[in-house]
Amino acid sequence: MTRVRFYYDVVCPYSYMESHVMEAAEDTGAVEIEWLPFELRPASRPLLEVRGDHLRVDWTVNVYRRALERGIEIHLPRYQPRSTLTLCACLWAGEQGRLRELKHALYEAFFCEGEDIATDREIARAADRAGLDPDGAIEAAYSPERGAQLKAIRAEAEAAGVRGVPSLLAEDGEHHWGMGGLELMLAGEPLIPRS
């Protein structure tokens, strides 16, 4: 079976859309995926302006078109939070065997409902919707050990050439940045790394 690592962030619209493709392939048994959180904008890196030109142009030109082609509901978020806490909760959810459910709840809250998923209230609500203990999710979000794990995953990914999300890393070390990597790989086409 083909094994890949898939790097995602719950505040990235492209990660959200590509997760649909990855999950479908996982469900058919076409691929075994190691889901790895990769914070797009960790602390000290500037966040995007909520109503800045970059977001408006990118969403108008790219995001909405791709979502429409795939039949995915998505809306420009009202917030641009750091995802450290939510990704630490995702690591914990993975240990509980409920990562997919938590990611779906977070994506829905962020991209469909317009909520700030970096708040304790939204992390707890997403955990509850995913069938997880809300208090456990909050505890995990603030866990120094999970924060260190998140940083270690990023360092390992960057050492392998991963520079953003969504990214796919194949067993042979080839990697692809952006959407469409799995389709290329399964078709025997070369992957396209971030330059």
XYZ file of N, CA and C in Angstrom:
585
model
N 0.837 -1.189 0.000
C 0.000 0.000 0.000
C 0.879 1.250 0.000
N 0.445 2.260 -0.733
C 1.151 3.533 -0.780
C 0.980 4.263 0.546
N 2.089 4.709 1.100
C 2.055 5.464 2.359
C 2.573 6.868 2.112
N 1.881 7.834 2.683
C 2.303 9.229 2.554
C 2.123 9.944 3.878
N 2.827 11.042 4.004
C 2.586 11.973 5.097
C 1.856 13.166 4.487
N 0.813 13.602 5.173
C 0.049 14.760 4.695
C 0.083 15.828 5.767
N 0.643 16.968 5.412
C 0.760 18.092 6.336
C -0.385 19.067 6.085
N -1.059 19.459 7.147
C -2.244 20.305 7.047
C -2.238 21.352 8.152
N -3.069 22.377 7.954
C -3.366 23.331 9.017
C -4.859 23.592 8.962
N -5.497 23.672 10.110
C -6.955 23.832 10.167
C -7.414 25.246 9.823
N -6.488 26.180 9.616
C -6.876 27.524 9.180
C -6.534 27.765 7.706
N -6.145 26.731 6.990
C -5.764 26.840 5.578
C -6.900 26.313 4.694
N -7.476 27.145 3.829
C -8.574 26.664 2.988
C -8.151 25.557 2.030
N -6.915 25.592 1.588
C -6.435 24.556 0.671
C -6.265 23.219 1.397
N -5.827 23.266 2.653
C -5.769 22.045 3.468
C -7.167 21.467 3.641
N -8.120 22.339 3.910
C -9.515 21.915 4.077
C -10.011 21.210 2.826
N -9.813 21.826 1.675
C -10.303 21.216 0.433
C -9.546 19.941 0.081
N -8.237 19.945 0.252
C -7.443 18.759 -0.097
C -7.703 17.610 0.871
N -8.116 17.919 2.101
C -8.452 16.853 3.054
C -9.568 15.966 2.526
N -10.495 16.544 1.773
C -11.584 15.746 1.184
C -11.018 14.678 0.246
N -10.051 15.077 -0.583
C -9.420 14.153 -1.535
C -8.639 13.078 -0.780
N -7.879 13.504 0.215
C -7.052 12.568 0.968
C -7.917 11.558 1.724
N -8.976 12.042 2.346
C -9.863 11.141 3.097
C -10.556 10.142 2.172
N -10.972 10.585 0.997
C -11.628 9.682 0.043
C -10.667 8.575 -0.383
N -9.422 8.939 -0.646
C -8.421 7.939 -1.032
C -8.118 6.999 0.126
N -8.086 7.538 1.317
C -7.853 6.729 2.516
C -9.003 5.736 2.707
N -10.218 6.212 2.497
C -11.395 5.358 2.688
C -11.465 4.208 1.685
N -10.956 4.417 0.478
C -10.970 3.354 -0.534
C -9.796 2.398 -0.380
N -8.859 2.736 0.501
C -7.691 1.891 0.696
C -6.593 2.149 -0.320
N -6.705 3.235 -1.083
C -5.696 3.542 -2.095
C -4.395 4.030 -1.482
N -4.481 4.519 -0.255
C -3.309 5.104 0.372
C -3.453 5.039 1.890
N -2.323 4.940 2.560
C -2.287 5.034 4.020
C -1.664 6.376 4.355
N -2.373 7.178 5.132
C -1.942 8.553 5.384
C -1.559 8.762 6.844
N -0.417 9.389 7.036
C -0.041 9.882 8.359
C -0.368 11.377 8.345
N -1.373 11.764 9.097
C -1.835 13.144 9.145
C -0.973 13.922 10.136
N -0.320 14.960 9.649
C 0.601 15.703 10.500
C 0.286 17.202 10.471
N 0.058 17.787 11.646
C -0.218 19.228 11.705
C 1.043 20.036 11.438
N 0.875 21.094 10.668
C 1.985 21.982 10.315
C 1.431 23.400 10.376
N 1.818 24.123 11.414
C 1.265 25.460 11.606
C 1.786 26.409 10.537
N 0.845 26.962 9.793
C 1.183 27.842 8.684
C 1.885 29.113 9.143
N 1.392 29.697 10.220
C 1.964 30.946 10.721
C 2.189 30.852 12.231
N 3.260 30.166 12.650
C 3.533 30.068 14.090
C 3.902 31.431 14.670
N 3.881 31.520 15.971
C 4.173 32.774 16.672
C 5.448 33.410 16.159
N 5.411 34.685 16.072
C 6.422 35.616 15.583
C 6.258 35.872 14.087
N 5.636 34.959 13.367
C 5.335 35.248 11.957
C 4.039 36.048 11.915
N 3.968 37.029 11.050
C 2.751 37.856 11.027
C 1.544 37.083 10.503
N 0.401 37.386 11.085
C -0.862 36.829 10.601
C -1.349 37.667 9.424
N -2.188 37.075 8.600
C -2.777 37.818 7.489
C -3.833 38.778 8.021
N -3.994 39.894 7.351
C -5.053 40.828 7.717
C -6.391 40.222 7.315
N -7.328 40.251 8.229
C -8.624 39.604 8.007
C -9.289 40.091 6.734
N -9.266 41.351 6.484
C -9.874 41.913 5.274
C -8.825 42.533 4.359
N -7.621 41.999 4.416
C -6.537 42.507 3.581
C -6.664 42.067 2.136
N -5.912 42.744 1.279
C -5.970 42.459 -0.156
C -5.548 41.030 -0.485
N -4.539 40.510 0.229
C -4.075 39.151 -0.080
C -5.215 38.147 0.035
N -5.916 38.175 1.151
C -7.010 37.223 1.347
C -8.132 37.450 0.337
N -8.525 38.681 0.143
C -9.630 38.964 -0.788
C -9.302 38.489 -2.193
N -8.098 38.791 -2.664
C -7.718 38.400 -4.024
C -7.601 36.881 -4.124
N -6.901 36.260 -3.190
C -6.716 34.812 -3.244
C -8.056 34.080 -3.191
N -8.917 34.494 -2.296
C -10.213 33.823 -2.197
C -11.057 34.049 -3.443
N -11.049 35.261 -3.966
C -11.850 35.563 -5.158
C -11.328 34.811 -6.379
N -10.020 34.801 -6.560
C -9.420 34.202 -7.748
C -9.291 32.684 -7.634
N -8.961 32.182 -6.454
C -8.623 30.765 -6.323
C -9.555 29.936 -5.435
N -9.722 30.347 -4.203
C -10.405 29.502 -3.221
C -11.848 29.213 -3.612
N -12.624 30.248 -3.891
C -14.042 30.029 -4.197
C -14.215 29.179 -5.458
N -13.394 29.408 -6.472
C -13.487 28.623 -7.708
C -13.222 27.140 -7.434
N -12.161 26.860 -6.712
C -11.817 25.465 -6.429
C -12.869 24.794 -5.553
N -13.383 25.521 -4.583
C -14.420 24.956 -3.708
C -15.678 24.660 -4.511
N -16.051 25.565 -5.405
C -17.235 25.363 -6.237
C -17.066 24.141 -7.131
N -15.887 23.980 -7.722
C -15.606 22.819 -8.568
C -15.741 21.507 -7.791
N -15.448 21.552 -6.500
C -15.470 20.342 -5.671
C -16.754 20.197 -4.860
N -17.641 21.174 -4.948
C -18.893 21.108 -4.199
C -18.707 21.250 -2.708
N -17.728 22.061 -2.299
C -17.403 22.244 -0.882
C -17.873 23.624 -0.434
N -18.638 23.661 0.655
C -19.035 24.945 1.221
C -17.851 25.565 1.939
N -17.599 26.823 1.651
C -16.500 27.533 2.304
C -16.777 29.030 2.214
N -16.397 29.742 3.268
C -16.583 31.192 3.326
C -15.311 31.824 3.871
N -15.001 33.012 3.394
C -13.840 33.730 3.899
C -14.008 33.935 5.403
N -13.087 33.424 6.218
C -13.233 33.530 7.677
C -13.238 34.974 8.167
N -13.915 35.171 9.267
C -13.944 36.494 9.912
C -12.715 36.708 10.780
N -11.949 35.649 11.036
C -10.772 35.715 11.910
C -9.583 35.093 11.192
N -8.393 35.458 11.596
C -7.163 34.830 11.128
C -6.314 34.497 12.360
N -6.705 33.475 13.102
C -5.999 33.162 14.356
C -4.751 32.313 14.136
N -3.925 32.277 15.134
C -2.852 31.272 15.156
C -3.520 29.928 15.399
N -2.936 28.889 14.898
C -3.559 27.568 15.033
C -2.824 26.660 16.007
N -1.911 27.213 16.787
C -1.130 26.403 17.730
C -2.030 25.567 18.633
N -2.987 26.201 19.288
C -3.847 25.493 20.242
C -4.686 24.422 19.552
N -5.265 24.772 18.417
C -6.130 23.801 17.731
C -5.320 22.615 17.206
N -4.106 22.874 16.745
C -3.290 21.764 16.233
C -2.791 20.871 17.364
N -2.533 21.449 18.528
C -2.181 20.615 19.690
C -3.377 19.730 20.066
N -4.585 20.285 19.997
C -5.789 19.483 20.250
C -5.937 18.395 19.194
N -5.534 18.697 17.957
C -5.590 17.679 16.897
C -4.635 16.520 17.176
N -3.455 16.826 17.692
C -2.522 15.753 18.059
C -3.167 14.831 19.089
N -3.811 15.411 20.069
C -4.498 14.646 21.106
C -5.640 13.835 20.511
N -6.421 14.440 19.626
C -7.543 13.725 19.000
C -7.039 12.531 18.203
N -5.878 12.676 17.568
C -5.289 11.552 16.845
C -4.969 10.394 17.769
N -4.505 10.712 18.967
C -4.220 9.671 19.960
C -5.501 8.974 20.408
N -6.624 9.673 20.327
C -7.922 9.120 20.723
C -8.620 8.420 19.552
N -7.994 8.440 18.370
C -8.609 7.837 17.185
C -9.754 8.666 16.622
N -9.769 9.978 16.906
C -10.874 10.848 16.473
C -10.362 12.105 15.746
N -9.199 12.010 15.117
C -8.641 13.176 14.445
C -9.555 13.669 13.328
N -10.022 12.773 12.501
C -10.869 13.186 11.381
C -12.089 13.946 11.885
N -12.711 13.434 12.914
C -13.917 14.066 13.439
C -13.619 15.461 13.998
N -12.502 15.593 14.707
C -12.163 16.902 15.249
C -11.810 17.873 14.137
N -11.029 17.437 13.157
C -10.692 18.317 12.035
C -11.962 18.793 11.336
N -12.891 17.891 11.093
C -14.140 18.278 10.430
C -14.887 19.325 11.245
N -14.966 19.127 12.546
C -15.668 20.082 13.408
C -14.973 21.444 13.393
N -13.642 21.449 13.409
C -12.896 22.707 13.377
C -13.044 23.399 12.026
N -12.898 22.630 10.944
C -13.055 23.212 9.606
C -14.454 23.812 9.430
N -15.460 23.083 9.870
C -16.831 23.571 9.730
C -17.043 24.859 10.532
N -16.549 24.875 11.765
C -16.702 26.072 12.601
C -15.979 27.266 11.982
N -14.809 27.035 11.425
C -13.994 28.127 10.890
C -14.456 28.589 9.514
N -14.592 27.637 8.591
C -14.857 27.993 7.203
C -16.336 28.085 6.840
N -17.213 27.504 7.634
C -18.646 27.557 7.321
C -19.422 28.450 8.283
N -19.007 28.455 9.555
C -19.748 29.205 10.567
C -19.081 30.520 10.958
N -17.842 30.721 10.539
C -17.159 31.975 10.816
C -16.696 32.163 12.242
N -16.422 31.073 12.949
C -16.007 31.163 14.353
C -14.482 31.246 14.481
N -14.035 31.788 15.597
C -12.609 31.846 15.907
C -12.235 30.549 16.617
N -11.656 29.618 15.887
C -11.398 28.285 16.434
C -10.193 28.228 17.365
N -9.539 29.358 17.596
C -8.414 29.381 18.532
C -8.852 29.708 19.949
N -10.154 29.801 20.190
C -10.655 30.090 21.536
C -10.971 28.792 22.269
N -10.893 28.847 23.579
C -11.223 27.667 24.386
C -12.644 27.195 24.097
N -13.560 28.136 23.962
C -14.963 27.785 23.723
C -15.121 26.983 22.434
N -14.457 27.412 21.369
C -14.606 26.716 20.085
C -13.847 25.393 20.052
N -12.715 25.323 20.730
C -11.990 24.049 20.809
C -12.854 23.035 21.559
N -13.437 23.472 22.660
C -14.305 22.580 23.442
C -15.536 22.175 22.636
N -16.129 23.115 21.923
C -17.325 22.812 21.120
C -16.993 21.823 20.000
N -15.849 22.026 19.349
C -15.433 21.101 18.292
C -15.187 19.704 18.863
N -14.560 19.650 20.024
C -14.312 18.354 20.663
C -15.629 17.650 20.964
N -16.576 18.378 21.500
C -17.885 17.800 21.808
C -18.550 17.282 20.541
N -18.491 18.053 19.472
C -19.088 17.639 18.200
C -18.379 16.404 17.633
N -17.102 16.241 17.980
C -16.320 15.107 17.488
C -16.417 13.888 18.392
N -17.228 13.986 19.454
C -17.369 12.867 20.374
C -16.206 12.737 21.330
N -15.534 13.845 21.599
C -14.389 13.861 22.499
C -14.720 14.673 23.749
N -13.910 14.490 24.778
C -14.082 15.229 26.023
C -13.630 16.671 25.834
N -14.517 17.651 25.964
C -14.127 19.050 25.777
C -13.016 19.504 26.715
N -13.069 19.097 27.977
C -12.017 19.480 28.922
C -10.677 18.864 28.534
N -10.711 17.638 28.041
C -9.485 16.986 27.580
C -8.878 17.709 26.388
N -9.733 18.218 25.514
C -9.243 18.963 24.348
C -8.573 20.261 24.766
N -9.174 20.956 25.740
C -8.577 22.208 26.224
C -7.243 21.926 26.908
N -7.218 20.891 27.719
C -5.961 20.519 28.383
C -4.879 20.205 27.354
N -5.242 19.464 26.313
C -4.285 19.115 25.259
C -3.802 20.349 24.507
N -4.721 21.285 24.282
C -4.373 22.494 23.535
C -3.258 23.282 24.218
N -3.253 23.270 25.536
C -2.262 24.022 26.301
C -1.095 23.166 26.804
N -1.038 21.922 26.388
C -0.003 21.006 26.846
C 1.372 21.384 26.281
N 2.351 21.661 27.137
C 3.697 21.967 26.646
C 4.290 20.811 25.839
N 3.954 19.579 26.231
C 4.472 18.418 25.501
C 3.943 18.386 24.068
N 2.657 18.682 23.906
C 2.093 18.682 22.559
C 2.606 19.879 21.757
N 2.839 20.991 22.429
C 3.447 22.136 21.752
C 4.833 21.791 21.230
N 5.596 21.068 22.041
C 6.928 20.635 21.617
C 6.825 19.631 20.470
N 5.829 18.765 20.530
C 5.613 17.790 19.461
C 5.271 18.502 18.153
N 4.444 19.519 18.233
C 4.070 20.297 17.052
C 5.311 20.936 16.415
N 6.190 21.491 17.248
C 7.421 22.100 16.736
C 8.345 21.047 16.121
N 8.409 19.880 16.750
C 9.271 18.808 16.222
C 8.769 18.314 14.870
N 7.456 18.208 14.719
C 6.881 17.790 13.432
C 7.248 18.812 12.359
N 7.145 20.085 12.705
C 7.476 21.139 11.737
C 8.954 21.067 11.354
N 9.834 20.906 12.340
C 11.271 20.853 12.065
C 11.605 19.669 11.159
N 10.999 18.525 11.437
C 11.235 17.338 10.608
C 10.710 17.555 9.189
N 9.542 18.182 9.085
C 8.962 18.454 7.767
C 9.843 19.411 6.972
N 10.290 20.476 7.624
C 11.145 21.443 6.939
C 12.462 20.807 6.503
N 12.997 19.901 7.323
C 14.230 19.197 6.953
C 14.019 18.330 5.710
N 12.779 17.874 5.506
C 12.454 17.067 4.329
C 12.074 17.932 3.126
N 12.035 19.258 3.308
C 11.729 20.157 2.203
C 10.332 20.746 2.217
N 9.524 20.366 3.196
C 8.158 20.896 3.275
C 8.226 22.338 3.766
N 7.534 23.234 3.040
C 7.588 24.659 3.379
C 6.217 25.277 3.636
N 5.162 24.545 3.388
C 3.818 25.081 3.577
C 2.795 23.971 3.521
N 1.541 24.352 3.589
C 0.454 23.379 3.550
C -0.575 23.799 2.501
N -1.303 22.807 1.989
C -1.140 21.381 2.222
C 0.096 20.857 1.502
N 0.742 19.897 2.106
C 1.902 19.251 1.492
C 1.820 17.758 1.688
N 2.275 17.061 0.685
C 2.312 15.603 0.699
C 3.775 15.187 0.613
N 4.178 14.269 1.463
C 5.537 13.740 1.457
C 5.461 12.243 1.203
N 6.038 11.805 0.090
C 6.020 10.388 -0.284
C 7.130 9.634 0.446
N 7.022 8.322 0.439
C 8.020 7.489 1.128
C 9.418 7.662 0.559
N 9.508 7.989 -0.737
C 10.825 8.155 -1.356
C 11.427 9.535 -1.113
N 10.729 10.377 -0.330
C 11.237 11.696 -0.002
C 10.767 12.803 -0.936
N 10.116 12.430 -2.036
C 9.560 13.456 -2.924
C 8.396 14.128 -2.214
N 8.230 15.418 -2.467
C 7.126 16.110 -1.810
C 6.402 17.021 -2.795
N 5.172 17.344 -2.430
C 4.310 18.179 -3.268
C 3.669 19.232 -2.385
N 3.699 20.466 -2.857
C 3.064 21.560 -2.130
C 1.824 21.998 -2.886
N 0.722 22.137 -2.173
C -0.521 22.571 -2.787
C -1.468 21.410 -3.007
N -2.498 21.692 -3.755
C -3.511 20.676 -4.011
C -3.079 19.799 -5.189
N -3.640 18.597 -5.253
C -3.423 17.726 -6.407
C -2.251 16.777 -6.315
N -1.508 16.799 -5.240
C -0.328 15.951 -5.132
C -0.643 14.466 -5.154
N -1.691 14.070 -4.445
C -2.016 12.645 -4.391
C -2.408 12.125 -5.766
N -3.201 12.892 -6.503
C -3.593 12.469 -7.848
C -2.370 12.292 -8.739
N -1.431 13.230 -8.660
C -0.206 13.107 -9.450
C 0.568 11.858 -9.058
N 0.728 11.644 -7.765
C 1.506 10.506 -7.299
C 0.879 9.182 -7.729
N -0.434 9.061 -7.561
C -1.111 7.810 -7.923
C -1.109 7.579 -9.429
N -0.981 8.673 -10.222
C -0.916 8.553 -11.665
C 0.520 8.358 -12.160
N 1.476 8.313 -11.233
C 2.873 8.136 -11.598
C 3.522 9.379 -12.158
N 2.905 10.534 -11.920
C 3.426 11.808 -12.398
C 4.359 12.399 -11.333
N 5.284 13.284 -11.754
C 6.173 13.902 -10.761
C 5.421 14.863 -9.845
N 5.857 14.910 -8.596
C 5.300 15.840 -7.634
C 5.919 17.222 -7.830
N 5.233 18.241 -7.354
C 5.688 19.615 -7.541
C 5.995 20.226 -6.176
N 7.282 20.298 -5.803
C 7.638 20.886 -4.513
C 7.507 22.404 -4.548
N 7.462 23.001 -3.380
C 7.438 24.457 -3.295
C 8.836 24.979 -3.585
N 8.924 25.924 -4.498
C 10.252 26.445 -4.881
C 10.708 27.528 -3.930
